[in-house]
Amino acid sequence: MSAPIRILVVDDHPVVRDGLAAMLNTQSDFEVIGEAGDGEEALRKVAECDPDVLLLDLEMPGVDGIETLKRLKEINARARAIVFTVFDTDERIVSAMHAGAMGYLLKGAPREDVFRAVRVVNEGGSLLEPAVASRFLDSINDPDALTARQKEVLNLIATGLLNKEIAGRLYISERTVKFHVSEILAKLGAGNRTEAVAIATEKGLI
C-alpha cells in the first residue's frame, strides 16, 4: 500500500480548519499532518513537516494566501497548493494561479470535489472548478480588460471615495481595495488615481 497523501490545512478560522481536517481524514489515503492559521505559520510547517499538498485560504491576517504561494515558489517547496476560499473574483483566481496554485476550489464545494482535487494535484495535475476555469481563461484571453469588480472600484474612485470608504461600500477589506486599485492602474497604464479616472473617461469605461 502506498504512503498516504500528507496534507497541511491553512485557514485563519479554527472551526474551518478542524472541519476540513476531520473531513479529509475520512479518506484512507489522506493524512492531515498539521494546521496553520496564517501564512507565516504555514511556511514554517512546510519547512518542518514537508507536506505533499496544502489546502490554502486566501484571506488571512499578516501573510495572506497569495503571498504564501509566492514564498513557496521562491523556496522551491515541494508541496503543491490548492486554494480553498470564498473569493471567486477574476483577479483573485488569476493572481493565485500565477503565484503557483495548482488548484482553486470555492468553499461550499462538494467534499468529493475536494477529495478529487487533492488526489489530482498530488499526482502533478491541476484542477479548477468549471466556473473558476471559465473566468481564468477569459482573463488570459483578454488580460488588459477590467473585471466587473474593478469597474465598480473605478467608478467609486471617480466619485472621490478613499480606499476605506470603497471597502465599506463593497463589503470587502481595504487590502482587497488596494489590490484592485493597483490592478486598475496597471491595466490602464495610469500613474495615479486621477490619471486612471481621466483615461477611463476617455475610453468610455465610466
PDB file of C-alpha atoms in Angstrom:
ATOM      1  CA  MET A   1       0.000   0.000   0.000  1.00  0.00           C
ATOM      2  CA  SER A   2       1.366   3.430  -0.991  1.00  0.00           C
ATOM      3  CA  ALA A   3       2.021   6.118   1.605  1.00  0.00           C
ATOM      4  CA  PRO A   4      -0.906   8.455   2.333  1.00  0.00           C
ATOM      5  CA  ILE A   5      -1.048  11.954   0.862  1.00  0.00           C
ATOM      6  CA  ARG A   6       0.246  14.263   3.584  1.00  0.00           C
ATOM      7  CA  ILE A   7      -1.867  17.429   3.835  1.00  0.00           C
ATOM      8  CA  LEU A   8      -1.406  20.770   5.621  1.00  0.00           C
ATOM      9  CA  VAL A   9      -4.621  22.757   6.205  1.00  0.00           C
ATOM     10  CA  VAL A  10      -4.142  26.547   6.242  1.00  0.00           C
ATOM     11  CA  ASP A  11      -7.040  28.794   7.308  1.00  0.00           C
ATOM     12  CA  ASP A  12      -7.346  31.543   9.898  1.00  0.00           C
ATOM     13  CA  HIS A  13     -10.623  30.155  11.293  1.00  0.00           C
ATOM     14  CA  PRO A  14     -10.043  27.273  13.758  1.00  0.00           C
ATOM     15  CA  VAL A  15     -13.529  25.825  13.196  1.00  0.00           C
ATOM     16  CA  VAL A  16     -12.935  25.685   9.434  1.00  0.00           C
ATOM     17  CA  ARG A  17      -9.528  24.054   9.917  1.00  0.00           C
ATOM     18  CA  ASP A  18     -10.941  21.449  12.287  1.00  0.00           C
ATOM     19  CA  GLY A  19     -13.833  20.691   9.944  1.00  0.00           C
ATOM     20  CA  LEU A  20     -11.566  20.314   6.932  1.00  0.00           C
ATOM     21  CA  ALA A  21      -9.125  18.126   8.827  1.00  0.00           C
ATOM     22  CA  ALA A  22     -11.923  15.859  10.043  1.00  0.00           C
ATOM     23  CA  MET A  23     -13.372  15.615   6.523  1.00  0.00           C
ATOM     24  CA  LEU A  24     -10.021  14.862   4.897  1.00  0.00           C
ATOM     25  CA  ASN A  25      -9.135  12.245   7.494  1.00  0.00           C
ATOM     26  CA  THR A  26     -12.178  10.181   6.468  1.00  0.00           C
ATOM     27  CA  GLN A  27     -10.134   9.115   3.426  1.00  0.00           C
ATOM     28  CA  SER A  28      -7.772   6.202   3.956  1.00  0.00           C
ATOM     29  CA  ASP A  29      -5.217   7.646   1.515  1.00  0.00           C
ATOM     30  CA  PHE A  30      -5.094  11.061   3.233  1.00  0.00           C
ATOM     31  CA  GLU A  31      -3.219  12.137   6.358  1.00  0.00           C
ATOM     32  CA  VAL A  32      -3.611  15.657   7.765  1.00  0.00           C
ATOM     33  CA  ILE A  33      -0.176  16.298   9.250  1.00  0.00           C
ATOM     34  CA  GLY A  34      -0.830  19.799  10.549  1.00  0.00           C
ATOM     35  CA  GLU A  35      -2.810  23.014  10.575  1.00  0.00           C
ATOM     36  CA  ALA A  36      -1.797  26.672  10.294  1.00  0.00           C
ATOM     37  CA  GLY A  37      -3.689  29.890  10.933  1.00  0.00           C
ATOM     38  CA  ASP A  38      -1.701  32.224   8.671  1.00  0.00           C
ATOM     39  CA  GLY A  39       0.961  32.282   6.002  1.00  0.00           C
ATOM     40  CA  GLU A  40       3.930  32.639   8.319  1.00  0.00           C
ATOM     41  CA  GLU A  41       2.898  29.573  10.306  1.00  0.00           C
ATOM     42  CA  ALA A  42       2.167  27.691   7.084  1.00  0.00           C
ATOM     43  CA  LEU A  43       5.663  28.376   5.730  1.00  0.00           C
ATOM     44  CA  ARG A  44       7.240  27.203   8.996  1.00  0.00           C
ATOM     45  CA  LYS A  45       5.222  23.990   8.952  1.00  0.00           C
ATOM     46  CA  VAL A  46       6.046  23.342   5.302  1.00  0.00           C
ATOM     47  CA  ALA A  47       9.737  23.505   6.261  1.00  0.00           C
ATOM     48  CA  GLU A  48       9.205  21.287   9.306  1.00  0.00           C
ATOM     49  CA  CYS A  49       6.729  18.706   8.005  1.00  0.00           C
ATOM     50  CA  ASP A  50       7.267  18.650   4.207  1.00  0.00           C
ATOM     51  CA  PRO A  51       3.590  18.069   3.243  1.00  0.00           C
ATOM     52  CA  ASP A  52       2.557  16.856  -0.198  1.00  0.00           C
ATOM     53  CA  VAL A  53      -0.454  19.164  -0.519  1.00  0.00           C
ATOM     54  CA  LEU A  54      -1.571  22.444   1.063  1.00  0.00           C
ATOM     55  CA  LEU A  55      -5.228  23.369   1.318  1.00  0.00           C
ATOM     56  CA  LEU A  56      -4.834  27.146   1.495  1.00  0.00           C
ATOM     57  CA  ASP A  57      -7.213  30.003   2.287  1.00  0.00           C
ATOM     58  CA  LEU A  58      -6.550  33.380   0.632  1.00  0.00           C
ATOM     59  CA  GLU A  59      -7.752  35.996   3.115  1.00  0.00           C
ATOM     60  CA  MET A  60      -5.655  35.668   6.266  1.00  0.00           C
ATOM     61  CA  PRO A  61      -4.057  38.182   8.638  1.00  0.00           C
ATOM     62  CA  GLY A  62      -0.396  39.013   8.126  1.00  0.00           C
ATOM     63  CA  VAL A  63       0.914  36.905   5.258  1.00  0.00           C
ATOM     64  CA  ASP A  64      -2.113  36.094   3.103  1.00  0.00           C
ATOM     65  CA  GLY A  65      -2.618  33.221   0.678  1.00  0.00           C
ATOM     66  CA  ILE A  66      -1.202  34.918  -2.424  1.00  0.00           C
ATOM     67  CA  GLU A  67       1.971  35.958  -0.599  1.00  0.00           C
ATOM     68  CA  THR A  68       2.274  32.448   0.839  1.00  0.00           C
ATOM     69  CA  LEU A  69       2.109  30.979  -2.665  1.00  0.00           C
ATOM     70  CA  LYS A  70       4.809  33.373  -3.878  1.00  0.00           C
ATOM     71  CA  ARG A  71       7.124  32.493  -0.993  1.00  0.00           C
ATOM     72  CA  LEU A  72       6.575  28.771  -1.539  1.00  0.00           C
ATOM     73  CA  LYS A  73       7.657  29.239  -5.145  1.00  0.00           C
ATOM     74  CA  GLU A  74      10.705  31.269  -4.093  1.00  0.00           C
ATOM     75  CA  ILE A  75      11.951  28.487  -1.821  1.00  0.00           C
ATOM     76  CA  ASN A  76      11.082  25.784  -4.363  1.00  0.00           C
ATOM     77  CA  ALA A  77       8.844  23.999  -1.880  1.00  0.00           C
ATOM     78  CA  ARG A  78       7.800  20.525  -2.945  1.00  0.00           C
ATOM     79  CA  ALA A  79       4.259  20.945  -1.614  1.00  0.00           C
ATOM     80  CA  ARG A  80       1.521  21.612  -4.150  1.00  0.00           C
ATOM     81  CA  ALA A  81      -1.124  24.151  -3.142  1.00  0.00           C
ATOM     82  CA  ILE A  82      -4.886  24.113  -3.635  1.00  0.00           C
ATOM     83  CA  VAL A  83      -6.615  27.407  -2.901  1.00  0.00           C
ATOM     84  CA  PHE A  84      -9.808  26.818  -0.905  1.00  0.00           C
ATOM     85  CA  THR A  85     -11.619  30.113  -0.483  1.00  0.00           C
ATOM     86  CA  VAL A  86     -14.857  32.089  -0.695  1.00  0.00           C
ATOM     87  CA  PHE A  87     -13.306  34.512  -3.204  1.00  0.00           C
ATOM     88  CA  ASP A  88     -14.362  33.923  -6.801  1.00  0.00           C
ATOM     89  CA  THR A  89     -13.291  37.234  -8.375  1.00  0.00           C
ATOM     90  CA  ASP A  90     -11.358  37.037 -11.631  1.00  0.00           C
ATOM     91  CA  GLU A  91      -8.305  38.845 -10.299  1.00  0.00           C
ATOM     92  CA  ARG A  92      -8.064  36.616  -7.214  1.00  0.00           C
ATOM     93  CA  ILE A  93      -8.201  33.497  -9.366  1.00  0.00           C
ATOM     94  CA  VAL A  94      -5.622  34.776 -11.854  1.00  0.00           C
ATOM     95  CA  SER A  95      -3.303  36.030  -9.093  1.00  0.00           C
ATOM     96  CA  ALA A  96      -3.453  32.697  -7.271  1.00  0.00           C
ATOM     97  CA  MET A  97      -2.723  30.672 -10.392  1.00  0.00           C
ATOM     98  CA  HIS A  98       0.138  32.959 -11.433  1.00  0.00           C
ATOM     99  CA  ALA A  99       1.530  32.729  -7.896  1.00  0.00           C
ATOM    100  CA  GLY A 100       1.718  28.961  -8.186  1.00  0.00           C
ATOM    101  CA  ALA A 101      -1.587  27.431  -7.072  1.00  0.00           C
ATOM    102  CA  MET A 102      -2.292  24.069  -8.708  1.00  0.00           C
ATOM    103  CA  GLY A 103      -5.974  24.048  -7.837  1.00  0.00           C
ATOM    104  CA  TYR A 104      -8.732  26.513  -6.944  1.00  0.00           C
ATOM    105  CA  LEU A 105     -11.881  25.453  -5.124  1.00  0.00           C
ATOM    106  CA  LEU A 106     -14.630  27.545  -3.608  1.00  0.00           C
ATOM    107  CA  LYS A 107     -15.733  26.862  -0.053  1.00  0.00           C
ATOM    108  CA  GLY A 108     -19.012  25.048  -0.321  1.00  0.00           C
ATOM    109  CA  ALA A 109     -17.712  22.673  -2.993  1.00  0.00           C
ATOM    110  CA  PRO A 110     -18.901  19.071  -2.520  1.00  0.00           C
ATOM    111  CA  ARG A 111     -16.494  17.017  -0.428  1.00  0.00           C
ATOM    112  CA  GLU A 112     -15.977  14.645  -3.362  1.00  0.00           C
ATOM    113  CA  ASP A 113     -14.603  17.593  -5.379  1.00  0.00           C
ATOM    114  CA  VAL A 114     -12.181  18.435  -2.576  1.00  0.00           C
ATOM    115  CA  PHE A 115     -11.003  14.812  -2.366  1.00  0.00           C
ATOM    116  CA  ARG A 116     -10.560  14.633  -6.138  1.00  0.00           C
ATOM    117  CA  ALA A 117      -8.613  17.909  -6.198  1.00  0.00           C
ATOM    118  CA  VAL A 118      -6.190  16.666  -3.550  1.00  0.00           C
ATOM    119  CA  ARG A 119      -5.554  13.453  -5.482  1.00  0.00           C
ATOM    120  CA  VAL A 120      -5.207  15.154  -8.882  1.00  0.00           C
ATOM    121  CA  VAL A 121      -2.865  17.872  -7.609  1.00  0.00           C
ATOM    122  CA  ASN A 122      -0.776  15.352  -5.668  1.00  0.00           C
ATOM    123  CA  GLU A 123      -0.238  13.433  -8.892  1.00  0.00           C
ATOM    124  CA  GLY A 124       1.076  16.561 -10.594  1.00  0.00           C
ATOM    125  CA  GLY A 125      -2.106  17.727 -12.262  1.00  0.00           C
ATOM    126  CA  SER A 126      -4.110  20.899 -11.779  1.00  0.00           C
ATOM    127  CA  LEU A 127      -7.780  21.333 -11.093  1.00  0.00           C
ATOM    128  CA  LEU A 128     -10.146  24.298 -11.292  1.00  0.00           C
ATOM    129  CA  GLU A 129     -13.863  24.264 -10.701  1.00  0.00           C
ATOM    130  CA  PRO A 130     -15.685  24.791 -14.050  1.00  0.00           C
ATOM    131  CA  ALA A 131     -16.842  28.324 -13.120  1.00  0.00           C
ATOM    132  CA  VAL A 132     -13.350  29.212 -11.922  1.00  0.00           C
ATOM    133  CA  ALA A 133     -11.746  27.759 -15.059  1.00  0.00           C
ATOM    134  CA  SER A 134     -14.035  29.833 -17.280  1.00  0.00           C
ATOM    135  CA  ARG A 135     -13.081  33.072 -15.509  1.00  0.00           C
ATOM    136  CA  PHE A 136      -9.397  32.194 -15.603  1.00  0.00           C
ATOM    137  CA  LEU A 137      -9.471  31.554 -19.357  1.00  0.00           C
ATOM    138  CA  ASP A 138     -11.388  34.783 -20.020  1.00  0.00           C
ATOM    139  CA  SER A 139      -8.804  36.760 -18.079  1.00  0.00           C
ATOM    140  CA  ILE A 140      -5.944  35.150 -20.006  1.00  0.00           C
ATOM    141  CA  ASN A 141      -7.623  35.799 -23.352  1.00  0.00           C
ATOM    142  CA  ASP A 142      -8.087  39.494 -22.527  1.00  0.00           C
ATOM    143  CA  PRO A 143      -5.613  40.310 -19.750  1.00  0.00           C
ATOM    144  CA  ASP A 144      -5.996  44.087 -20.066  1.00  0.00           C
ATOM    145  CA  ALA A 145      -9.777  44.116 -19.664  1.00  0.00           C
ATOM    146  CA  LEU A 146     -11.105  45.408 -16.365  1.00  0.00           C
ATOM    147  CA  THR A 147     -13.141  42.903 -14.399  1.00  0.00           C
ATOM    148  CA  ALA A 148     -16.644  43.724 -13.191  1.00  0.00           C
ATOM    149  CA  ARG A 149     -15.338  44.328  -9.663  1.00  0.00           C
ATOM    150  CA  GLN A 150     -12.536  46.563 -10.935  1.00  0.00           C
ATOM    151  CA  LYS A 151     -15.100  48.666 -12.822  1.00  0.00           C
ATOM    152  CA  GLU A 152     -17.086  49.025  -9.593  1.00  0.00           C
ATOM    153  CA  VAL A 153     -13.977  50.198  -7.756  1.00  0.00           C
ATOM    154  CA  LEU A 154     -13.066  52.559 -10.603  1.00  0.00           C
ATOM    155  CA  ASN A 155     -16.492  54.177 -10.536  1.00  0.00           C
ATOM    156  CA  LEU A 156     -16.200  54.733  -6.791  1.00  0.00           C
ATOM    157  CA  ILE A 157     -12.702  56.183  -7.230  1.00  0.00           C
ATOM    158  CA  ALA A 158     -14.213  58.603  -9.744  1.00  0.00           C
ATOM    159  CA  THR A 159     -16.630  59.861  -7.079  1.00  0.00           C
ATOM    160  CA  GLY A 160     -13.670  60.717  -4.852  1.00  0.00           C
ATOM    161  CA  LEU A 161     -14.027  57.937  -2.288  1.00  0.00           C
ATOM    162  CA  LEU A 162     -10.972  56.737  -0.359  1.00  0.00           C
ATOM    163  CA  ASN A 163      -9.968  53.066  -0.147  1.00  0.00           C
ATOM    164  CA  LYS A 164     -11.530  52.672   3.303  1.00  0.00           C
ATOM    165  CA  GLU A 165     -14.816  54.132   2.050  1.00  0.00           C
ATOM    166  CA  ILE A 166     -14.783  51.925  -1.048  1.00  0.00           C
ATOM    167  CA  ALA A 167     -14.187  48.890   1.156  1.00  0.00           C
ATOM    168  CA  GLY A 168     -17.241  49.787   3.215  1.00  0.00           C
ATOM    169  CA  ARG A 169     -19.421  50.260   0.135  1.00  0.00           C
ATOM    170  CA  LEU A 170     -18.423  46.947  -1.429  1.00  0.00           C
ATOM    171  CA  TYR A 171     -18.166  44.924   1.816  1.00  0.00           C
ATOM    172  CA  ILE A 172     -14.575  43.926   1.130  1.00  0.00           C
ATOM    173  CA  SER A 173     -11.326  44.560   3.023  1.00  0.00           C
ATOM    174  CA  GLU A 174      -9.268  47.693   2.485  1.00  0.00           C
ATOM    175  CA  ARG A 175      -6.363  45.468   1.454  1.00  0.00           C
ATOM    176  CA  THR A 176      -8.517  43.990  -1.312  1.00  0.00           C
ATOM    177  CA  VAL A 177      -9.421  47.501  -2.483  1.00  0.00           C
ATOM    178  CA  LYS A 178      -5.712  48.384  -2.665  1.00  0.00           C
ATOM    179  CA  PHE A 179      -5.149  45.281  -4.761  1.00  0.00           C
ATOM    180  CA  HIS A 180      -7.955  46.317  -7.145  1.00  0.00           C
ATOM    181  CA  VAL A 181      -6.611  49.863  -7.423  1.00  0.00           C
ATOM    182  CA  SER A 182      -3.101  48.670  -8.310  1.00  0.00           C
ATOM    183  CA  GLU A 183      -4.542  46.334 -10.957  1.00  0.00           C
ATOM    184  CA  ILE A 184      -6.665  49.161 -12.403  1.00  0.00           C
ATOM    185  CA  LEU A 185      -3.673  51.496 -12.644  1.00  0.00           C
ATOM    186  CA  ALA A 186      -1.582  48.794 -14.314  1.00  0.00           C
ATOM    187  CA  LYS A 187      -4.254  47.861 -16.847  1.00  0.00           C
ATOM    188  CA  LEU A 188      -4.992  51.483 -17.759  1.00  0.00           C
ATOM    189  CA  GLY A 189      -1.328  52.473 -17.808  1.00  0.00           C
ATOM    190  CA  ALA A 190      -2.038  55.195 -15.269  1.00  0.00           C
ATOM    191  CA  GLY A 191       0.399  56.659 -12.759  1.00  0.00           C
ATOM    192  CA  ASN A 192      -2.199  57.598 -10.177  1.00  0.00           C
ATOM    193  CA  ARG A 193      -5.918  57.523  -9.408  1.00  0.00           C
ATOM    194  CA  THR A 194      -6.661  60.881 -11.070  1.00  0.00           C
ATOM    195  CA  GLU A 195      -4.954  59.802 -14.270  1.00  0.00           C
ATOM    196  CA  ALA A 196      -6.812  56.473 -14.156  1.00  0.00           C
ATOM    197  CA  VAL A 197     -10.160  58.275 -13.983  1.00  0.00           C
ATOM    198  CA  ALA A 198      -9.162  60.543 -16.887  1.00  0.00           C
ATOM    199  CA  ILE A 199      -8.085  57.603 -19.055  1.00  0.00           C
ATOM    200  CA  ALA A 200     -11.193  55.599 -18.159  1.00  0.00           C
ATOM    201  CA  THR A 201     -13.435  58.570 -19.013  1.00  0.00           C
ATOM    202  CA  GLU A 202     -11.700  58.990 -22.352  1.00  0.00           C
ATOM    203  CA  LYS A 203     -12.192  55.284 -23.104  1.00  0.00           C
ATOM    204  CA  GLY A 204     -15.830  55.400 -22.089  1.00  0.00           C
ATOM    205  CA  LEU A 205     -15.338  52.997 -19.179  1.00  0.00           C
ATOM    206  CA  ILE A 206     -17.046  55.355 -16.722  1.00  0.00           C
TER     207      ILE A 206
END
